[in-house]
PDB file of C-alpha atoms in Angstrom:
ATOM      1  CA  UNK A   1     159.618  69.190 123.398  1.00  0.00           C
ATOM      2  CA  UNK A   2     159.938  72.935 122.398  1.00  0.00           C
ATOM      3  CA  UNK A   3     157.272  75.282 122.321  1.00  0.00           C
ATOM      4  CA  UNK A   4     158.218  75.778 118.668  1.00  0.00           C
ATOM      5  CA  UNK A   5     157.737  72.112 117.533  1.00  0.00           C
ATOM      6  CA  UNK A   6     154.529  71.999 120.001  1.00  0.00           C
ATOM      7  CA  UNK A   7     153.160  74.756 118.140  1.00  0.00           C
ATOM      8  CA  UNK A   8     153.283  73.537 114.484  1.00  0.00           C
ATOM      9  CA  UNK A   9     149.783  72.658 112.809  1.00  0.00           C
ATOM     10  CA  UNK A  10     148.969  69.303 112.191  1.00  0.00           C
ATOM     11  CA  UNK A  11     150.172  68.287 108.718  1.00  0.00           C
ATOM     12  CA  UNK A  12     147.579  69.463 106.212  1.00  0.00           C
ATOM     13  CA  UNK A  13     146.701  67.322 103.169  1.00  0.00           C
ATOM     14  CA  UNK A  14     148.423  68.230  99.931  1.00  0.00           C
ATOM     15  CA  UNK A  15     146.360  69.949  97.151  1.00  0.00           C
ATOM     16  CA  UNK A  16     145.807  66.318  95.525  1.00  0.00           C
ATOM     17  CA  UNK A  17     144.238  65.197  98.423  1.00  0.00           C
ATOM     18  CA  UNK A  18     142.223  67.947  99.170  1.00  0.00           C
ATOM     19  CA  UNK A  19     140.881  67.622  95.600  1.00  0.00           C
ATOM     20  CA  UNK A  20     140.126  64.146  96.316  1.00  0.00           C
ATOM     21  CA  UNK A  21     138.120  64.534  99.193  1.00  0.00           C
ATOM     22  CA  UNK A  22     136.412  67.436  97.910  1.00  0.00           C
ATOM     23  CA  UNK A  23     135.182  65.380  95.159  1.00  0.00           C
ATOM     24  CA  UNK A  24     133.940  62.611  97.546  1.00  0.00           C
ATOM     25  CA  UNK A  25     131.755  65.339  98.813  1.00  0.00           C
ATOM     26  CA  UNK A  26     128.439  66.283  96.695  1.00  0.00           C
ATOM     27  CA  UNK A  27     127.796  69.126  98.499  1.00  0.00           C
ATOM     28  CA  UNK A  28     131.686  70.539  98.328  1.00  0.00           C
ATOM     29  CA  UNK A  29     131.741  69.758  94.886  1.00  0.00           C
ATOM     30  CA  UNK A  30     128.998  71.342  93.970  1.00  0.00           C
ATOM     31  CA  UNK A  31     129.568  74.489  95.838  1.00  0.00           C
ATOM     32  CA  UNK A  32     133.229  74.925  94.396  1.00  0.00           C
ATOM     33  CA  UNK A  33     131.617  74.111  90.934  1.00  0.00           C
ATOM     34  CA  UNK A  34     129.185  77.177  91.678  1.00  0.00           C
ATOM     35  CA  UNK A  35     131.686  79.542  92.783  1.00  0.00           C
ATOM     36  CA  UNK A  36     134.085  78.664  90.374  1.00  0.00           C
ATOM     37  CA  UNK A  37     131.549  79.228  87.649  1.00  0.00           C
ATOM     38  CA  UNK A  38     130.667  82.525  89.204  1.00  0.00           C
ATOM     39  CA  UNK A  39     134.538  83.692  89.831  1.00  0.00           C
ATOM     40  CA  UNK A  40     135.218  83.042  85.860  1.00  0.00           C
ATOM     41  CA  UNK A  41     132.122  84.912  84.759  1.00  0.00           C
ATOM     42  CA  UNK A  42     133.541  87.664  86.806  1.00  0.00           C
ATOM     43  CA  UNK A  43     136.875  87.705  85.561  1.00  0.00           C
ATOM     44  CA  UNK A  44     136.069  86.915  81.832  1.00  0.00           C
ATOM     45  CA  UNK A  45     132.756  88.642  81.754  1.00  0.00           C
ATOM     46  CA  UNK A  46     133.226  91.266  79.282  1.00  0.00           C
ATOM     47  CA  UNK A  47     134.791  88.950  76.704  1.00  0.00           C
ATOM     48  CA  UNK A  48     132.009  86.449  76.662  1.00  0.00           C
ATOM     49  CA  UNK A  49     128.996  89.043  76.997  1.00  0.00           C
ATOM     50  CA  UNK A  50     127.140  88.473  73.813  1.00  0.00           C
ATOM     51  CA  UNK A  51     125.668  92.230  74.287  1.00  0.00           C
ATOM     52  CA  UNK A  52     126.627  95.336  75.960  1.00  0.00           C
ATOM     53  CA  UNK A  53     125.013  95.243  79.091  1.00  0.00           C
ATOM     54  CA  UNK A  54     124.522  98.837  79.183  1.00  0.00           C
ATOM     55  CA  UNK A  55     123.587  99.872  75.677  1.00  0.00           C
ATOM     56  CA  UNK A  56     119.767  99.224  74.889  1.00  0.00           C
ATOM     57  CA  UNK A  57     117.999  98.258  71.904  1.00  0.00           C
ATOM     58  CA  UNK A  58     114.494  99.666  71.257  1.00  0.00           C
ATOM     59  CA  UNK A  59     113.330  97.142  68.525  1.00  0.00           C
ATOM     60  CA  UNK A  60     114.317  94.379  71.096  1.00  0.00           C
ATOM     61  CA  UNK A  61     112.046  95.269  74.124  1.00  0.00           C
ATOM     62  CA  UNK A  62     110.307  92.907  76.504  1.00  0.00           C
ATOM     63  CA  UNK A  63     111.661  89.825  74.335  1.00  0.00           C
ATOM     64  CA  UNK A  64     110.912  86.624  75.423  1.00  0.00           C
ATOM     65  CA  UNK A  65     113.768  84.304  76.484  1.00  0.00           C
ATOM     66  CA  UNK A  66     115.171  82.485  72.950  1.00  0.00           C
ATOM     67  CA  UNK A  67     114.798  85.886  70.880  1.00  0.00           C
ATOM     68  CA  UNK A  68     117.137  86.496  68.043  1.00  0.00           C
ATOM     69  CA  UNK A  69     117.480  89.551  65.610  1.00  0.00           C
ATOM     70  CA  UNK A  70     120.265  90.803  63.650  1.00  0.00           C
ATOM     71  CA  UNK A  71     122.109  92.093  66.595  1.00  0.00           C
ATOM     72  CA  UNK A  72     122.366  88.595  68.174  1.00  0.00           C
ATOM     73  CA  UNK A  73     120.385  86.257  70.335  1.00  0.00           C
ATOM     74  CA  UNK A  74     118.444  86.928  73.735  1.00  0.00           C
ATOM     75  CA  UNK A  75     118.865  83.818  75.281  1.00  0.00           C
ATOM     76  CA  UNK A  76     117.170  84.776  78.438  1.00  0.00           C
ATOM     77  CA  UNK A  77     115.054  87.590  76.783  1.00  0.00           C
ATOM     78  CA  UNK A  78     115.604  91.523  77.065  1.00  0.00           C
ATOM     79  CA  UNK A  79     114.315  94.073  79.688  1.00  0.00           C
ATOM     80  CA  UNK A  80     112.210  97.271  79.118  1.00  0.00           C
ATOM     81  CA  UNK A  81     115.043  99.152  77.160  1.00  0.00           C
ATOM     82  CA  UNK A  82     116.147  95.912  74.878  1.00  0.00           C
ATOM     83  CA  UNK A  83     118.952  95.154  76.990  1.00  0.00           C
ATOM     84  CA  UNK A  84     120.240  91.392  76.961  1.00  0.00           C
ATOM     85  CA  UNK A  85     119.657  89.904  80.357  1.00  0.00           C
ATOM     86  CA  UNK A  86     122.300  87.341  79.937  1.00  0.00           C
ATOM     87  CA  UNK A  87     124.999  89.854  79.226  1.00  0.00           C
ATOM     88  CA  UNK A  88     123.732  91.760  82.500  1.00  0.00           C
ATOM     89  CA  UNK A  89     123.682  88.865  84.643  1.00  0.00           C
ATOM     90  CA  UNK A  90     127.437  88.324  84.062  1.00  0.00           C
ATOM     91  CA  UNK A  91     128.020  91.837  84.335  1.00  0.00           C
ATOM     92  CA  UNK A  92     126.411  91.644  87.790  1.00  0.00           C
ATOM     93  CA  UNK A  93     128.237  88.938  88.734  1.00  0.00           C
ATOM     94  CA  UNK A  94     131.542  91.256  88.875  1.00  0.00           C
ATOM     95  CA  UNK A  95     129.714  93.538  91.264  1.00  0.00           C
ATOM     96  CA  UNK A  96     128.593  90.951  93.639  1.00  0.00           C
ATOM     97  CA  UNK A  97     132.094  89.060  93.545  1.00  0.00           C
ATOM     98  CA  UNK A  98     133.722  92.126  94.063  1.00  0.00           C
ATOM     99  CA  UNK A  99     131.417  93.359  96.914  1.00  0.00           C
ATOM    100  CA  UNK A 100     131.486  90.207  98.454  1.00  0.00           C
ATOM    101  CA  UNK A 101     134.956  89.323  98.391  1.00  0.00           C
ATOM    102  CA  UNK A 102     136.309  93.020  99.284  1.00  0.00           C
ATOM    103  CA  UNK A 103     133.864  93.723 102.068  1.00  0.00           C
ATOM    104  CA  UNK A 104     134.593  90.267 103.768  1.00  0.00           C
ATOM    105  CA  UNK A 105     138.175  90.993 103.519  1.00  0.00           C
ATOM    106  CA  UNK A 106     137.617  94.133 105.428  1.00  0.00           C
ATOM    107  CA  UNK A 107     135.212  92.964 108.179  1.00  0.00           C
ATOM    108  CA  UNK A 108     137.048  89.877 108.606  1.00  0.00           C
ATOM    109  CA  UNK A 109     140.671  91.648 108.968  1.00  0.00           C
ATOM    110  CA  UNK A 110     138.906  93.915 111.734  1.00  0.00           C
ATOM    111  CA  UNK A 111     137.112  90.996 113.219  1.00  0.00           C
ATOM    112  CA  UNK A 112     139.868  88.668 113.884  1.00  0.00           C
ATOM    113  CA  UNK A 113     142.499  90.997 115.229  1.00  0.00           C
ATOM    114  CA  UNK A 114     139.726  92.484 117.443  1.00  0.00           C
ATOM    115  CA  UNK A 115     138.545  89.180 118.819  1.00  0.00           C
ATOM    116  CA  UNK A 116     142.126  87.875 119.244  1.00  0.00           C
ATOM    117  CA  UNK A 117     142.972  90.944 121.377  1.00  0.00           C
ATOM    118  CA  UNK A 118     139.875  90.599 123.482  1.00  0.00           C
ATOM    119  CA  UNK A 119     140.318  86.817 123.904  1.00  0.00           C
ATOM    120  CA  UNK A 120     143.867  87.059 124.505  1.00  0.00           C
ATOM    121  CA  UNK A 121     144.122  90.266 126.838  1.00  0.00           C
ATOM    122  CA  UNK A 122     140.999  89.066 128.765  1.00  0.00           C
ATOM    123  CA  UNK A 123     140.307  91.098 132.108  1.00  0.00           C
ATOM    124  CA  UNK A 124     138.241  94.189 132.047  1.00  0.00           C
ATOM    125  CA  UNK A 125     139.521  95.270 128.546  1.00  0.00           C
ATOM    126  CA  UNK A 126     137.813  91.716 127.008  1.00  0.00           C
ATOM    127  CA  UNK A 127     134.564  92.508 129.086  1.00  0.00           C
ATOM    128  CA  UNK A 128     134.443  96.070 127.486  1.00  0.00           C
ATOM    129  CA  UNK A 129     135.169  95.007 124.016  1.00  0.00           C
ATOM    130  CA  UNK A 130     132.705  92.408 124.205  1.00  0.00           C
ATOM    131  CA  UNK A 131     129.807  94.778 125.579  1.00  0.00           C
ATOM    132  CA  UNK A 132     130.712  96.624 122.430  1.00  0.00           C
ATOM    133  CA  UNK A 133     130.152  93.667 120.138  1.00  0.00           C
ATOM    134  CA  UNK A 134     126.704  92.988 122.188  1.00  0.00           C
ATOM    135  CA  UNK A 135     125.570  96.340 121.416  1.00  0.00           C
ATOM    136  CA  UNK A 136     126.084  96.192 117.966  1.00  0.00           C
ATOM    137  CA  UNK A 137     124.940  92.737 117.293  1.00  0.00           C
ATOM    138  CA  UNK A 138     121.557  93.669 119.067  1.00  0.00           C
ATOM    139  CA  UNK A 139     120.822  95.619 115.976  1.00  0.00           C
ATOM    140  CA  UNK A 140     119.989  93.424 112.886  1.00  0.00           C
ATOM    141  CA  UNK A 141     122.880  93.657 110.495  1.00  0.00           C
ATOM    142  CA  UNK A 142     120.681  94.784 107.386  1.00  0.00           C
ATOM    143  CA  UNK A 143     118.891  97.402 109.528  1.00  0.00           C
ATOM    144  CA  UNK A 144     122.090  98.912 110.521  1.00  0.00           C
ATOM    145  CA  UNK A 145     123.363  98.678 107.198  1.00  0.00           C
ATOM    146  CA  UNK A 146     120.387 100.396 105.591  1.00  0.00           C
ATOM    147  CA  UNK A 147     120.706 103.555 108.047  1.00  0.00           C
ATOM    148  CA  UNK A 148     124.047 103.829 107.445  1.00  0.00           C
ATOM    149  CA  UNK A 149     123.303 103.715 103.612  1.00  0.00           C
ATOM    150  CA  UNK A 150     120.599 106.254 103.933  1.00  0.00           C
ATOM    151  CA  UNK A 151     122.904 108.686 105.576  1.00  0.00           C
ATOM    152  CA  UNK A 152     126.080 108.599 103.708  1.00  0.00           C
ATOM    153  CA  UNK A 153     124.535 108.055 100.355  1.00  0.00           C
ATOM    154  CA  UNK A 154     124.975 105.057  97.736  1.00  0.00           C
ATOM    155  CA  UNK A 155     127.526 103.915  95.688  1.00  0.00           C
ATOM    156  CA  UNK A 156     129.905 100.757  95.025  1.00  0.00           C
ATOM    157  CA  UNK A 157     132.859 101.996  96.992  1.00  0.00           C
ATOM    158  CA  UNK A 158     130.545 103.399  99.759  1.00  0.00           C
ATOM    159  CA  UNK A 159     128.654 100.330  99.792  1.00  0.00           C
ATOM    160  CA  UNK A 160     131.811  98.080 100.105  1.00  0.00           C
ATOM    161  CA  UNK A 161     133.114 100.092 103.094  1.00  0.00           C
ATOM    162  CA  UNK A 162     129.552 100.029 104.765  1.00  0.00           C
ATOM    163  CA  UNK A 163     129.409  96.501 104.384  1.00  0.00           C
ATOM    164  CA  UNK A 164     132.508  95.941 105.661  1.00  0.00           C
ATOM    165  CA  UNK A 165     132.794  98.156 108.691  1.00  0.00           C
ATOM    166  CA  UNK A 166     129.620  96.695 109.758  1.00  0.00           C
ATOM    167  CA  UNK A 167     130.092  92.814 109.543  1.00  0.00           C
ATOM    168  CA  UNK A 168     133.065  92.590 111.868  1.00  0.00           C
ATOM    169  CA  UNK A 169     131.164  91.587 114.636  1.00  0.00           C
ATOM    170  CA  UNK A 170     130.488  88.079 113.755  1.00  0.00           C
ATOM    171  CA  UNK A 171     134.297  87.214 113.622  1.00  0.00           C
ATOM    172  CA  UNK A 172     135.145  88.938 116.625  1.00  0.00           C
ATOM    173  CA  UNK A 173     132.944  87.007 118.766  1.00  0.00           C
ATOM    174  CA  UNK A 174     133.889  83.761 117.068  1.00  0.00           C
ATOM    175  CA  UNK A 175     137.599  84.495 117.205  1.00  0.00           C
ATOM    176  CA  UNK A 176     137.530  85.787 120.721  1.00  0.00           C
ATOM    177  CA  UNK A 177     135.888  82.230 121.877  1.00  0.00           C
ATOM    178  CA  UNK A 178     138.552  80.125 119.966  1.00  0.00           C
ATOM    179  CA  UNK A 179     141.317  82.238 121.376  1.00  0.00           C
ATOM    180  CA  UNK A 180     139.724  81.560 125.118  1.00  0.00           C
ATOM    181  CA  UNK A 181     140.120  77.975 124.343  1.00  0.00           C
ATOM    182  CA  UNK A 182     143.345  77.689 122.556  1.00  0.00           C
ATOM    183  CA  UNK A 183     145.235  79.969 124.883  1.00  0.00           C
ATOM    184  CA  UNK A 184     145.374  77.536 127.538  1.00  0.00           C
ATOM    185  CA  UNK A 185     146.946  74.509 125.378  1.00  0.00           C
ATOM    186  CA  UNK A 186     150.058  72.736 126.546  1.00  0.00           C
ATOM    187  CA  UNK A 187     151.554  74.498 123.838  1.00  0.00           C
ATOM    188  CA  UNK A 188     150.996  78.022 124.472  1.00  0.00           C
ATOM    189  CA  UNK A 189     151.888  77.444 128.185  1.00  0.00           C
ATOM    190  CA  UNK A 190     155.357  76.250 127.202  1.00  0.00           C
ATOM    191  CA  UNK A 191     155.950  79.384 125.017  1.00  0.00           C
ATOM    192  CA  UNK A 192     155.637  81.657 127.955  1.00  0.00           C
ATOM    193  CA  UNK A 193     157.901  79.276 129.826  1.00  0.00           C
ATOM    194  CA  UNK A 194     160.282  79.574 127.661  1.00  0.00           C
ATOM    195  CA  UNK A 195     160.107  83.378 127.815  1.00  0.00           C
ATOM    196  CA  UNK A 196     158.500  84.164 124.457  1.00  0.00           C
ATOM    197  CA  UNK A 197     156.775  87.901 124.431  1.00  0.00           C
ATOM    198  CA  UNK A 198     153.057  87.993 124.954  1.00  0.00           C
ATOM    199  CA  UNK A 199     153.172  89.427 121.224  1.00  0.00           C
ATOM    200  CA  UNK A 200     154.803  86.613 119.778  1.00  0.00           C
ATOM    201  CA  UNK A 201     152.532  84.073 121.592  1.00  0.00           C
ATOM    202  CA  UNK A 202     149.519  85.741 120.463  1.00  0.00           C
ATOM    203  CA  UNK A 203     150.632  86.380 116.781  1.00  0.00           C
ATOM    204  CA  UNK A 204     152.755  82.748 116.261  1.00  0.00           C
ATOM    205  CA  UNK A 205     151.019  80.300 118.389  1.00  0.00           C
ATOM    206  CA  UNK A 206     147.378  81.691 118.641  1.00  0.00           C
ATOM    207  CA  UNK A 207     146.491  83.443 115.460  1.00  0.00           C
ATOM    208  CA  UNK A 208     147.638  80.248 113.343  1.00  0.00           C
ATOM    209  CA  UNK A 209     145.527  78.144 115.467  1.00  0.00           C
ATOM    210  CA  UNK A 210     142.220  80.153 115.099  1.00  0.00           C
ATOM    211  CA  UNK A 211     142.370  81.255 111.765  1.00  0.00           C
ATOM    212  CA  UNK A 212     140.445  78.351 110.101  1.00  0.00           C
ATOM    213  CA  UNK A 213     137.313  79.347 112.067  1.00  0.00           C
ATOM    214  CA  UNK A 214     137.644  82.664 110.597  1.00  0.00           C
ATOM    215  CA  UNK A 215     138.190  81.178 106.936  1.00  0.00           C
ATOM    216  CA  UNK A 216     134.775  79.021 107.401  1.00  0.00           C
ATOM    217  CA  UNK A 217     132.911  82.240 108.546  1.00  0.00           C
ATOM    218  CA  UNK A 218     134.112  84.389 105.773  1.00  0.00           C
ATOM    219  CA  UNK A 219     133.197  81.595 103.278  1.00  0.00           C
ATOM    220  CA  UNK A 220     129.619  81.949 104.514  1.00  0.00           C
ATOM    221  CA  UNK A 221     129.640  85.841 105.198  1.00  0.00           C
ATOM    222  CA  UNK A 222     130.333  86.199 101.281  1.00  0.00           C
ATOM    223  CA  UNK A 223     126.948  84.938 100.580  1.00  0.00           C
ATOM    224  CA  UNK A 224     125.559  87.152 103.363  1.00  0.00           C
ATOM    225  CA  UNK A 225     127.206  89.929 101.752  1.00  0.00           C
ATOM    226  CA  UNK A 226     125.886  89.198  98.398  1.00  0.00           C
ATOM    227  CA  UNK A 227     122.395  88.980  99.994  1.00  0.00           C
ATOM    228  CA  UNK A 228     122.706  92.291 101.315  1.00  0.00           C
ATOM    229  CA  UNK A 229     123.956  93.930  98.429  1.00  0.00           C
ATOM    230  CA  UNK A 230     121.310  92.837  96.072  1.00  0.00           C
ATOM    231  CA  UNK A 231     118.831  93.691  98.967  1.00  0.00           C
ATOM    232  CA  UNK A 232     120.159  97.361  99.086  1.00  0.00           C
ATOM    233  CA  UNK A 233     120.501  97.514  95.286  1.00  0.00           C
ATOM    234  CA  UNK A 234     116.892  96.452  94.926  1.00  0.00           C
ATOM    235  CA  UNK A 235     115.631  99.247  97.523  1.00  0.00           C
ATOM    236  CA  UNK A 236     117.613 102.016  96.016  1.00  0.00           C
ATOM    237  CA  UNK A 237     119.909 102.414  98.419  1.00  0.00           C
ATOM    238  CA  UNK A 238     122.970 100.427  97.318  1.00  0.00           C
ATOM    239  CA  UNK A 239     124.880 100.800  93.625  1.00  0.00           C
ATOM    240  CA  UNK A 240     123.338 103.311  91.366  1.00  0.00           C
ATOM    241  CA  UNK A 241     122.792 102.736  87.659  1.00  0.00           C
ATOM    242  CA  UNK A 242     124.576 102.386  84.814  1.00  0.00           C
ATOM    243  CA  UNK A 243     126.352  99.861  87.024  1.00  0.00           C
ATOM    244  CA  UNK A 244     124.926  96.657  86.637  1.00  0.00           C
ATOM    245  CA  UNK A 245     123.944  94.436  89.642  1.00  0.00           C
ATOM    246  CA  UNK A 246     121.547  91.372  90.183  1.00  0.00           C
ATOM    247  CA  UNK A 247     119.504  93.638  92.848  1.00  0.00           C
ATOM    248  CA  UNK A 248     118.985  96.346  90.487  1.00  0.00           C
ATOM    249  CA  UNK A 249     117.716  94.026  87.803  1.00  0.00           C
ATOM    250  CA  UNK A 250     115.256  92.627  90.531  1.00  0.00           C
ATOM    251  CA  UNK A 251     114.209  96.191  90.896  1.00  0.00           C
ATOM    252  CA  UNK A 252     113.973  96.918  87.086  1.00  0.00           C
ATOM    253  CA  UNK A 253     111.603  94.262  86.504  1.00  0.00           C
ATOM    254  CA  UNK A 254     109.086  94.061  89.326  1.00  0.00           C
ATOM    255  CA  UNK A 255     106.709  96.308  87.746  1.00  0.00           C
ATOM    256  CA  UNK A 256     106.868  94.191  84.698  1.00  0.00           C
ATOM    257  CA  UNK A 257     106.785  90.481  86.717  1.00  0.00           C
ATOM    258  CA  UNK A 258     103.304  89.853  85.247  1.00  0.00           C
ATOM    259  CA  UNK A 259     103.900  90.663  81.317  1.00  0.00           C
ATOM    260  CA  UNK A 260     107.725  89.761  81.575  1.00  0.00           C
ATOM    261  CA  UNK A 261     108.705  87.271  84.075  1.00  0.00           C
ATOM    262  CA  UNK A 262     112.127  86.714  82.785  1.00  0.00           C
ATOM    263  CA  UNK A 263     113.342  90.310  83.833  1.00  0.00           C
ATOM    264  CA  UNK A 264     113.293  89.008  87.491  1.00  0.00           C
ATOM    265  CA  UNK A 265     112.981  84.919  87.526  1.00  0.00           C
ATOM    266  CA  UNK A 266     116.960  85.019  86.300  1.00  0.00           C
ATOM    267  CA  UNK A 267     118.612  87.488  88.233  1.00  0.00           C
ATOM    268  CA  UNK A 268     116.802  85.733  91.148  1.00  0.00           C
ATOM    269  CA  UNK A 269     118.097  82.590  90.246  1.00  0.00           C
ATOM    270  CA  UNK A 270     121.785  83.672  90.030  1.00  0.00           C
ATOM    271  CA  UNK A 271     121.403  85.141  93.408  1.00  0.00           C
ATOM    272  CA  UNK A 272     120.030  81.860  94.684  1.00  0.00           C
ATOM    273  CA  UNK A 273     122.394  79.763  93.201  1.00  0.00           C
ATOM    274  CA  UNK A 274     125.587  81.779  93.889  1.00  0.00           C
ATOM    275  CA  UNK A 275     124.438  82.083  97.840  1.00  0.00           C
ATOM    276  CA  UNK A 276     123.701  78.623  97.899  1.00  0.00           C
ATOM    277  CA  UNK A 277     127.096  77.748  96.273  1.00  0.00           C
ATOM    278  CA  UNK A 278     128.988  79.722  99.026  1.00  0.00           C
ATOM    279  CA  UNK A 279     127.191  78.211 101.713  1.00  0.00           C
ATOM    280  CA  UNK A 280     127.598  74.689 100.462  1.00  0.00           C
ATOM    281  CA  UNK A 281     131.420  75.572 100.290  1.00  0.00           C
ATOM    282  CA  UNK A 282     131.652  76.927 103.318  1.00  0.00           C
ATOM    283  CA  UNK A 283     129.761  74.013 104.921  1.00  0.00           C
ATOM    284  CA  UNK A 284     132.353  71.596 103.405  1.00  0.00           C
ATOM    285  CA  UNK A 285     135.114  73.999 104.385  1.00  0.00           C
ATOM    286  CA  UNK A 286     134.067  73.823 108.141  1.00  0.00           C
ATOM    287  CA  UNK A 287     133.694  70.085 107.927  1.00  0.00           C
ATOM    288  CA  UNK A 288     137.116  69.734 106.070  1.00  0.00           C
ATOM    289  CA  UNK A 289     139.401  72.283 108.334  1.00  0.00           C
ATOM    290  CA  UNK A 290     137.610  70.282 111.649  1.00  0.00           C
ATOM    291  CA  UNK A 291     140.214  67.393 112.358  1.00  0.00           C
ATOM    292  CA  UNK A 292     137.586  65.261 114.319  1.00  0.00           C
ATOM    293  CA  UNK A 293     135.358  65.259 111.119  1.00  0.00           C
ATOM    294  CA  UNK A 294     138.038  65.038 108.564  1.00  0.00           C
ATOM    295  CA  UNK A 295     139.123  61.899 111.041  1.00  0.00           C
ATOM    296  CA  UNK A 296     135.750  60.056 110.713  1.00  0.00           C
ATOM    297  CA  UNK A 297     135.697  60.814 106.854  1.00  0.00           C
TER     298      UNK A 297
END
């Protein structure tokens, strides 16, 4: 059997079967539903928002959930400037999705190739690269992000870059460990025996067989990144007004928590449910992409 044939991945289930497997998993189905709703809100938010999320209405300040007037209904209440909570939660979903997805793409790309090179080359270079990773992992992620944000300043683009450039180390360690296992497989040894170049072996035979671990990790890291963005915005180190984020909504409502509980409760629920949905989806992906677990299912 040639190395090309031996290196082919196992047959993937068709899209219909994937959905059938997904629907049989309460965790996976719940996670997919939550993530799908958040993505839908992020995509069509401006078209379905009942009010302008930035423009205030001083006659509708601190209105409880269910209030309505000539300007429309405030189903989840309004804030200190009379802005609709529903509209602001919808607007905040756009920022959360943007920050989560783009920063994870940046960190995932860097981390995957860093870990791929480290594990594939081995030797002293591997040891040096892993010592760098160990040093960065010794510093708690959120502390590192807060420190950098305090130095370079706030802003949406800056925040995405910071989260992307500080989150790659986890991918690097995981992918490096996977590469160390895969590079000893028979199909990789056969590829060398057939005279294929090291770069070809790394990109064609090893990378496709470790990428599933990166996909699972990326799903979980999206939730971590959304939490980090909300935390930084809450502390005043993230996105600045008038951009709407769930973290800023929490910051706005904390001083009114006793008299206007809805200002913090509903954004907090949005963060919690979204992160749980991402974690549920990541948990299902981990099992689905593991042939041993899927085989038992």
